[in-house]
mmCIF file of C-alpha atoms in Angstrom:
data_model
loop_
_atom_site.group_PDB
_atom_site.id
_atom_site.type_symbol
_atom_site.label_atom_id
_atom_site.label_comp_id
_atom_site.label_asym_id
_atom_site.label_seq_id
_atom_site.Cartn_x
_atom_site.Cartn_y
_atom_site.Cartn_z
ATOM 1 C CA UNK A 1 101.539 102.969 114.490
ATOM 2 C CA UNK A 2 101.537 106.665 113.809
ATOM 3 C CA UNK A 3 100.908 107.504 110.149
ATOM 4 C CA UNK A 4 102.719 110.792 109.668
ATOM 5 C CA UNK A 5 103.271 110.198 105.971
ATOM 6 C CA UNK A 6 99.834 111.514 105.023
ATOM 7 C CA UNK A 7 101.070 115.096 104.811
ATOM 8 C CA UNK A 8 104.478 114.381 103.297
ATOM 9 C CA UNK A 9 103.438 114.078 99.620
ATOM 10 C CA UNK A 10 101.526 117.360 99.905
ATOM 11 C CA UNK A 11 104.725 119.095 101.085
ATOM 12 C CA UNK A 12 106.576 117.898 97.988
ATOM 13 C CA UNK A 13 103.691 118.999 95.794
ATOM 14 C CA UNK A 14 103.601 122.417 97.470
ATOM 15 C CA UNK A 15 107.321 122.916 96.809
ATOM 16 C CA UNK A 16 106.836 122.017 93.154
ATOM 17 C CA UNK A 17 108.911 118.841 93.434
ATOM 18 C CA UNK A 18 105.999 116.612 92.423
ATOM 19 C CA UNK A 19 103.520 117.459 89.668
ATOM 20 C CA UNK A 20 99.754 117.151 90.045
ATOM 21 C CA UNK A 21 99.529 113.945 88.006
ATOM 22 C CA UNK A 22 102.362 112.283 89.912
ATOM 23 C CA UNK A 23 100.943 113.486 93.228
ATOM 24 C CA UNK A 24 97.563 111.919 92.432
ATOM 25 C CA UNK A 25 99.191 108.652 91.373
ATOM 26 C CA UNK A 26 101.510 108.498 94.398
ATOM 27 C CA UNK A 27 98.670 109.357 96.746
ATOM 28 C CA UNK A 28 96.573 106.561 95.235
ATOM 29 C CA UNK A 29 99.416 104.079 95.724
ATOM 30 C CA UNK A 30 99.820 105.203 99.339
ATOM 31 C CA UNK A 31 96.097 104.805 100.042
ATOM 32 C CA UNK A 32 96.041 101.341 98.446
ATOM 33 C CA UNK A 33 99.099 100.317 100.454
ATOM 34 C CA UNK A 34 97.536 101.620 103.674
ATOM 35 C CA UNK A 35 94.333 99.691 102.989
ATOM 36 C CA UNK A 36 96.259 96.473 102.321
ATOM 37 C CA UNK A 37 98.360 96.974 105.435
ATOM 38 C CA UNK A 38 95.247 97.565 107.529
ATOM 39 C CA UNK A 39 93.768 94.341 106.155
ATOM 40 C CA UNK A 40 96.937 92.413 107.005
ATOM 41 C CA UNK A 41 96.999 93.896 110.497
ATOM 42 C CA UNK A 42 93.336 93.004 110.974
ATOM 43 C CA UNK A 43 93.937 89.466 109.765
ATOM 44 C CA UNK A 44 96.376 89.011 112.632
ATOM 45 C CA UNK A 45 93.484 88.905 115.106
ATOM 46 C CA UNK A 46 90.954 86.086 115.323
ATOM 47 C CA UNK A 47 88.083 88.538 114.996
ATOM 48 C CA UNK A 48 89.700 90.108 111.954
ATOM 49 C CA UNK A 49 90.237 86.714 110.309
ATOM 50 C CA UNK A 50 86.581 85.874 110.906
ATOM 51 C CA UNK A 51 85.462 89.145 109.257
ATOM 52 C CA UNK A 52 87.730 88.574 106.266
ATOM 53 C CA UNK A 53 86.509 84.986 105.860
ATOM 54 C CA UNK A 54 82.914 86.195 106.073
ATOM 55 C CA UNK A 55 83.545 88.851 103.407
ATOM 56 C CA UNK A 56 85.243 86.301 101.142
ATOM 57 C CA UNK A 57 82.336 83.874 101.584
ATOM 58 C CA UNK A 58 79.869 86.626 100.673
ATOM 59 C CA UNK A 59 81.850 87.449 97.528
ATOM 60 C CA UNK A 60 81.920 83.776 96.570
ATOM 61 C CA UNK A 61 78.148 83.533 97.006
ATOM 62 C CA UNK A 62 77.661 86.563 94.770
ATOM 63 C CA UNK A 63 79.861 85.040 92.067
ATOM 64 C CA UNK A 64 77.972 81.760 92.259
ATOM 65 C CA UNK A 65 74.533 83.403 92.357
ATOM 66 C CA UNK A 66 75.041 85.485 89.235
ATOM 67 C CA UNK A 67 75.555 82.561 86.837
ATOM 68 C CA UNK A 68 72.565 80.789 88.402
ATOM 69 C CA UNK A 69 70.299 83.766 87.793
ATOM 70 C CA UNK A 70 71.520 83.990 84.212
ATOM 71 C CA UNK A 71 70.838 80.267 83.709
ATOM 72 C CA UNK A 72 67.400 80.613 85.297
ATOM 73 C CA UNK A 73 66.526 83.484 82.971
ATOM 74 C CA UNK A 74 67.709 81.482 79.974
ATOM 75 C CA UNK A 75 65.607 78.476 80.971
ATOM 76 C CA UNK A 76 62.520 80.598 81.572
ATOM 77 C CA UNK A 77 62.961 82.214 78.158
ATOM 78 C CA UNK A 78 63.232 78.761 76.565
ATOM 79 C CA UNK A 79 60.038 77.689 78.328
ATOM 80 C CA UNK A 80 58.244 80.781 77.036
ATOM 81 C CA UNK A 81 59.372 80.037 73.470
ATOM 82 C CA UNK A 82 58.150 76.443 73.756
ATOM 83 C CA UNK A 83 54.795 77.658 75.063
ATOM 84 C CA UNK A 84 54.469 80.075 72.142
ATOM 85 C CA UNK A 85 55.305 77.348 69.610
ATOM 86 C CA UNK A 86 52.587 75.013 70.907
#
């Protein structure tokens, strides 16, 4: 696909049809949409699906690891308090 839209919002901004705030917001929406579309297109291939699954697995590991490290810290602090009380 040929993405010729990238310059279109700037033309409207240059003509004064779109204000700076709106331009920034619209541009952000376009970039987000492009990123999502690229991800969908990539997911259509086996290699792309594998990369997405790998990224999701890594995110899941990070979410699981954080609570474990917090629990570990809490337990080690409890052990230190017990040692001080003895």
